[in-house]
Coordinates of C-alpha atoms in Angstrom, one line a residue:
X4 CA -58.5 48.2 1.0
X5 CA -59.2 46.2 -1.6
X6 CA -57.7 45.7 -4.9
X7 CA -60.8 44.4 -6.5
X8 CA -62.6 46.1 -9.6
X9 CA -65.6 46.1 -9.3
X10 CA -67.7 44.9 -12.4
X11 CA -70.2 47.4 -12.9
X12 CA -73.8 46.4 -15.0
X13 CA -75.8 49.9 -15.5
X14 CA -78.7 50.3 -17.6
X15 CA -77.4 52.7 -20.5
X16 CA -74.7 48.9 -21.0
X17 CA -74.3 46.5 -23.5
X18 CA -74.5 42.9 -23.0
X19 CA -70.8 41.3 -22.8
X20 CA -69.2 38.2 -24.0
X21 CA -67.8 38.2 -20.3
X22 CA -71.7 38.8 -19.2
X23 CA -71.4 34.3 -20.2
X24 CA -68.6 33.5 -19.2
X25 CA -69.6 32.0 -15.6
X26 CA -67.1 34.8 -13.8
X27 CA -67.7 37.7 -12.1
X28 CA -69.6 39.7 -14.9
X29 CA -71.6 36.9 -15.1
X30 CA -72.8 36.8 -11.2
X31 CA -73.0 39.9 -11.4
X32 CA -75.6 39.5 -14.6
X33 CA -77.7 37.0 -12.7
X34 CA -77.7 38.6 -9.3
X35 CA -79.4 42.0 -10.2
X36 CA -81.2 41.5 -14.2
X37 CA -82.0 37.8 -14.4
X38 CA -82.9 36.3 -10.6
X39 CA -84.6 39.3 -9.9
X40 CA -87.2 38.8 -12.5
X41 CA -87.5 35.3 -12.4
X42 CA -88.5 35.2 -8.5
X43 CA -85.0 33.6 -8.5
X44 CA -84.6 31.0 -5.2
X45 CA -82.2 32.3 -2.7
X46 CA -78.8 30.5 -2.1
X47 CA -76.1 28.6 -4.0
X48 CA -76.6 28.3 -7.7
X49 CA -75.9 24.4 -8.8
X50 CA -75.2 22.9 -11.9
X51 CA -78.1 21.4 -11.9
X52 CA -81.6 21.9 -10.3
X53 CA -83.7 19.6 -7.7
X54 CA -87.2 19.8 -9.3
X55 CA -90.0 21.3 -6.8
X56 CA -91.5 17.5 -4.9
X57 CA -89.7 15.9 -6.9
X58 CA -86.1 16.3 -5.1
X59 CA -84.7 12.3 -6.5
X60 CA -84.7 13.7 -10.4
X61 CA -82.4 16.7 -11.1
X62 CA -82.7 18.5 -14.0
X63 CA -80.7 20.7 -16.6
X64 CA -80.2 23.1 -19.2
X65 CA -77.0 24.4 -20.6
X66 CA -76.8 26.7 -24.6
X67 CA -73.4 25.5 -27.1
X68 CA -72.1 27.8 -29.2
X69 CA -68.5 26.8 -29.3
X70 CA -66.1 28.5 -32.0
X71 CA -64.9 26.0 -34.3
X72 CA -67.6 23.5 -34.6
X73 CA -64.8 20.7 -34.7
X74 CA -61.5 20.7 -32.5
X75 CA -59.5 18.0 -31.7
X76 CA -61.3 15.6 -28.4
X77 CA -64.5 17.2 -29.6
X78 CA -67.1 18.6 -31.5
X79 CA -70.0 20.8 -31.0
X80 CA -72.3 17.9 -30.4
X81 CA -70.3 15.4 -28.3
X82 CA -69.7 18.8 -26.7
X83 CA -73.6 19.1 -25.3
X84 CA -74.4 16.1 -24.3
X85 CA -71.4 16.2 -22.0
X86 CA -71.7 18.9 -20.5
X87 CA -75.0 18.4 -20.0
X88 CA -74.5 14.4 -18.1
X89 CA -71.6 16.1 -16.3
X90 CA -74.3 19.5 -15.1
X91 CA -76.3 16.6 -13.7
X92 CA -73.6 13.8 -12.1
X93 CA -72.5 17.1 -10.4
X94 CA -75.5 17.2 -8.1
X95 CA -75.4 12.9 -7.6
X96 CA -77.5 12.3 -10.5
X97 CA -77.4 8.9 -12.9
X98 CA -78.8 10.5 -16.4
X99 CA -82.2 9.7 -17.7
X100 CA -83.1 11.0 -21.0
X101 CA -82.3 14.8 -22.6
X102 CA -84.0 16.6 -25.6
X103 CA -81.7 18.7 -28.1
X104 CA -82.8 21.6 -30.0
X105 CA -80.9 22.8 -32.6
X106 CA -80.5 26.7 -33.8
X107 CA -78.9 25.9 -37.0
X108 CA -77.8 28.9 -40.3
X109 CA -79.1 29.4 -43.1
X110 CA -76.9 28.0 -45.3
X111 CA -74.9 25.4 -43.1
X112 CA -74.1 22.5 -45.4
X113 CA -76.1 19.2 -45.2
X114 CA -72.9 17.7 -44.3
X115 CA -71.3 19.9 -41.3
X116 CA -74.9 19.6 -39.9
X117 CA -75.1 15.2 -40.0
X118 CA -71.5 15.6 -39.0
X119 CA -73.1 17.3 -35.7
X120 CA -75.5 15.3 -35.0
X121 CA -74.5 12.0 -35.5
X122 CA -71.5 12.7 -32.9
X123 CA -74.2 14.2 -30.5
X124 CA -76.0 10.9 -30.7
X125 CA -73.1 8.2 -30.6
X126 CA -72.1 10.5 -27.2
X127 CA -76.2 9.9 -26.0
X128 CA -75.4 6.0 -26.8
X129 CA -71.7 6.3 -25.3
X130 CA -73.3 7.9 -22.0
X131 CA -75.8 5.5 -21.8
X132 CA -78.8 8.1 -22.4
X133 CA -81.3 8.4 -25.0
X134 CA -82.7 11.4 -26.8
X135 CA -86.6 11.6 -26.2
X136 CA -87.6 15.0 -27.8
X137 CA -85.8 18.0 -29.4
X138 CA -86.5 21.0 -31.7
X139 CA -85.1 22.3 -35.2
X140 CA -84.9 26.0 -35.9
X141 CA -83.2 27.7 -39.1
X142 CA -82.4 31.5 -38.9
X143 CA -81.5 33.6 -41.5
X144 CA -78.1 33.8 -42.7
X145 CA -75.9 36.8 -40.1
X146 CA -78.9 35.8 -37.5
X147 CA -76.5 32.9 -35.8
X148 CA -73.1 31.3 -36.4
X149 CA -73.6 28.9 -38.2
X150 CA -74.9 25.9 -35.5
X151 CA -75.6 26.6 -32.1
X152 CA -77.4 23.6 -29.7
X153 CA -79.4 23.8 -26.6
X154 CA -79.5 20.2 -24.3
X155 CA -81.6 20.1 -21.5
X156 CA -81.3 16.9 -19.3
X157 CA -83.6 14.7 -16.3
X158 CA -81.9 12.4 -13.8
X159 CA -82.8 10.5 -10.8
X160 CA -79.9 11.0 -8.1
X161 CA -78.4 7.2 -6.4
X162 CA -78.2 6.3 -3.1
X163 CA -77.1 8.5 0.1
X164 CA -75.1 11.0 -2.5
X165 CA -76.2 14.4 -2.1
X166 CA -73.4 16.6 -2.6
X167 CA -74.1 20.2 -3.2
X168 CA -72.1 23.7 -3.7
X169 CA -72.7 25.3 0.1
X170 CA -71.6 21.7 1.8
X171 CA -68.0 22.0 2.2
X172 CA -66.9 21.9 5.3
X173 CA -63.4 23.2 7.2
X174 CA -61.2 19.8 7.4
X175 CA -62.5 18.4 3.7
X176 CA -60.0 17.5 1.3
X177 CA -60.3 18.8 -2.4
X178 CA -59.8 16.4 -4.8
X179 CA -59.3 16.5 -9.1
X180 CA -60.0 13.5 -11.1
X181 CA -57.7 15.0 -14.2
X182 CA -55.4 17.5 -15.8
X183 CA -56.5 21.6 -16.2
X184 CA -56.5 23.7 -18.9
X185 CA -57.4 21.3 -21.1
X186 CA -60.4 22.2 -23.6
X187 CA -60.0 25.0 -23.2
X188 CA -55.9 25.8 -24.6
X189 CA -57.1 23.5 -27.4
X190 CA -59.9 25.1 -28.7
X191 CA -58.5 28.8 -28.6
X192 CA -54.9 26.9 -31.1
X193 CA -57.7 25.3 -33.1
X194 CA -60.2 28.6 -33.4
X195 CA -56.9 31.1 -34.3
X196 CA -54.1 28.5 -35.7
X197 CA -51.9 28.6 -32.6
X198 CA -50.0 25.3 -33.9
X199 CA -51.1 23.4 -29.6
X200 CA -54.0 21.6 -31.0
X201 CA -51.4 19.0 -32.7
X202 CA -50.0 18.3 -29.2
X203 CA -53.3 18.6 -26.8
X204 CA -56.9 17.5 -27.6
X205 CA -60.1 18.6 -25.2
X206 CA -61.1 16.6 -22.5
X207 CA -64.8 16.6 -23.3
X208 CA -66.5 13.1 -22.4
X209 CA -68.8 12.2 -19.4
X210 CA -68.1 12.0 -16.0
X211 CA -71.4 9.9 -14.8
X212 CA -69.7 7.0 -14.1
X213 CA -67.2 8.8 -11.7
X214 CA -69.4 10.2 -9.7
X215 CA -71.1 6.6 -10.0
X216 CA -67.8 5.0 -8.5
X217 CA -68.1 7.9 -5.7
X218 CA -71.6 6.9 -4.5
X219 CA -70.8 4.0 -1.5
X220 CA -69.1 7.1 0.4
X221 CA -72.4 9.2 0.2
X222 CA -72.4 11.5 2.6
X223 CA -69.0 11.7 3.1
X224 CA -68.6 13.4 -0.6
X225 CA -70.0 17.0 0.3
X226 CA -69.3 19.2 -3.1
X227 CA -69.0 17.7 -6.7
X228 CA -68.1 20.5 -9.4
X229 CA -67.3 20.3 -12.9
X230 CA -64.4 23.4 -13.4
X231 CA -65.5 24.5 -17.0
X232 CA -66.2 28.0 -18.0
X233 CA -63.9 29.8 -15.4
X234 CA -62.0 27.0 -14.9
X235 CA -61.0 25.6 -11.8
X236 CA -60.5 28.7 -10.5
X237 CA -64.0 29.9 -10.4
X238 CA -65.4 27.3 -9.2
X239 CA -63.6 26.9 -6.0
X240 CA -64.4 30.8 -5.4
X241 CA -68.3 29.1 -6.2
X242 CA -67.5 26.4 -3.4
X243 CA -65.6 28.9 -1.0
X244 CA -68.2 31.2 -1.1
X245 CA -71.6 29.8 -1.3
X246 CA -69.9 27.6 1.7
X247 CA -68.7 30.0 3.6
X248 CA -65.3 28.7 3.3
X249 CA -61.8 28.4 3.3
X250 CA -60.0 27.2 0.3
X251 CA -56.5 26.3 -0.1
X252 CA -54.9 24.2 -3.5
X253 CA -51.1 23.1 -3.6
X254 CA -49.0 24.8 -6.8
X255 CA -47.4 22.0 -7.4
X256 CA -50.7 19.6 -6.4
X257 CA -52.4 21.1 -9.8
X258 CA -52.6 18.9 -13.3
X259 CA -51.1 20.8 -15.6
X260 CA -50.1 19.6 -19.6
X261 CA -46.6 21.0 -20.4
X262 CA -48.8 22.3 -23.5
X263 CA -51.2 24.4 -21.5
X264 CA -48.4 25.4 -19.3
X265 CA -47.1 26.6 -23.1
X266 CA -49.8 27.6 -24.0
X267 CA -50.7 29.8 -21.2
X268 CA -47.2 31.2 -20.7
X269 CA -47.4 32.8 -24.5
X270 CA -51.0 33.9 -24.5
X271 CA -51.2 35.7 -20.6
X272 CA -53.7 33.3 -19.5
X273 CA -53.6 31.6 -15.9
X274 CA -54.8 28.1 -16.4
X275 CA -56.5 28.0 -13.1
X276 CA -58.9 30.3 -15.2
X277 CA -59.1 27.8 -18.4
X278 CA -62.0 25.9 -18.9
X279 CA -61.7 22.2 -18.5
X280 CA -64.4 19.4 -19.8
X281 CA -63.6 16.2 -18.3
X282 CA -62.7 16.9 -14.8
X283 CA -64.2 17.2 -11.5
X284 CA -63.6 18.7 -8.2
X285 CA -64.4 16.4 -5.0
X286 CA -64.9 17.9 -1.4
X287 CA -65.1 14.8 0.7
X288 CA -64.2 14.3 4.6
X289 CA -60.1 14.4 4.5
X290 CA -60.7 10.9 6.9
X291 CA -62.4 9.4 3.5
X292 CA -60.2 11.1 1.0
X293 CA -58.2 8.2 0.3
X294 CA -61.0 5.6 -0.9
X295 CA -62.4 8.6 -3.4
X296 CA -59.5 8.3 -4.6
X297 CA -59.3 5.3 -4.8
X298 CA -62.7 5.1 -6.5
X299 CA -62.0 8.3 -9.0
X300 CA -58.5 6.4 -10.1
X301 CA -60.1 2.6 -10.7
X302 CA -61.6 3.8 -14.1
X303 CA -59.7 5.7 -17.3
X304 CA -61.5 8.8 -17.0
X305 CA -59.8 9.0 -13.9
X306 CA -56.9 7.4 -13.4
X307 CA -54.8 11.2 -12.5
X308 CA -57.3 11.8 -9.7
X309 CA -54.6 13.2 -7.3
X310 CA -55.8 16.0 -4.4
X311 CA -55.0 19.3 -4.2
X312 CA -56.0 20.9 -1.2
X313 CA -58.0 21.4 1.9
X314 CA -61.0 23.7 2.9
X315 CA -58.6 25.6 5.9
X316 CA -60.4 25.2 9.3
X317 CA -59.6 29.0 9.7
X318 CA -59.3 31.7 7.7
X319 CA -61.4 34.8 5.5
X320 CA -64.9 33.1 4.1
X321 CA -64.9 32.4 0.6
X322 CA -61.5 33.1 0.3
X323 CA -59.7 31.3 -2.3
X324 CA -55.4 30.8 -1.7
X325 CA -52.6 28.5 -4.0
X326 CA -49.5 27.8 -1.8
X327 CA -46.7 28.2 -4.3
X328 CA -43.6 26.4 -4.9
X329 CA -41.5 28.6 -3.4
X330 CA -43.6 28.8 -0.9
X331 CA -46.3 31.8 -0.3
X332 CA -49.2 31.9 -0.4
X333 CA -51.4 34.3 -3.8
X334 CA -55.0 34.4 -3.7
X335 CA -56.8 32.8 -6.3
X336 CA -59.9 35.6 -7.0
X337 CA -62.9 35.2 -9.5
X338 CA -61.8 35.5 -13.2
X339 CA -63.9 38.7 -14.1
X340 CA -65.0 37.7 -17.2
X341 CA -63.8 34.6 -19.9
X342 CA -60.4 35.5 -21.6
X343 CA -61.8 32.6 -24.7
X344 CA -65.4 33.0 -25.5
X345 CA -67.0 30.6 -27.4
X346 CA -65.4 27.9 -25.0
X347 CA -68.4 25.6 -25.0

């Protein structure tokens, strides 16, 4: 008997916000509508793709519709750079170049556009990746919500680092580079005026330098993933299913900031499903876990890195569980949709 609720997808239905949220609704939309129309290649859906015939080159594209445009710790401009740089990094790639496309609603103050583009340029320079091309479109009032940004990034893989969501192995250590839930709760609090934004800020930042620090470990690093939409729960479920393994994490090992926990308690959210923009999950050969943690902790963005779990040597393939503080186990489900829409 299963307790899972089906995620319906019928011809008479309409697109929901949850279809773009990175959970089961997104997976259904991709599997049953988008990928068949595009002759999608079977296999795990990665954060970035290897270019056919040029497998040292990696390509990723992303669109950013976050609301509000500005929030503590970042804005839509810096987020667009960080999100694409990080997707390249999760395939072991160093970013080479970005393209940026802007979709601007008529009536947006030029001061807002200037601030966003200035922040985007500053983030790109700080990440060491040039913006080499782009496009700007303006649509009528009401045809968009102020400003949307699309970025595409090209990167080059380095050394023997070849991570993939399908490469997790029994016995692997599961590492997390920092606390969870900061981005999603900050954006929601700012949007709704909940007041938590005075205590927290988004963790939006580039992660390619953390990945560079892991490069000497080469093939010992099996999987890298940044838990954005759908949070840590979605990322771990995607990896477990792509690799056909069982994953278990420890509740007391996952760092949840106090303000994030308070916000989630108030709103009835699970911190594991809240979006992040500045941490990564790594599945690493257990004997090299201490080396990987040392490498992550050698950089400011990885000082809070810790081991949060392991890939079980036995267990239902594709299942993620959490050992709770009282020693019980609970299944960590793939979110149906995002409880916090318009997060990135």
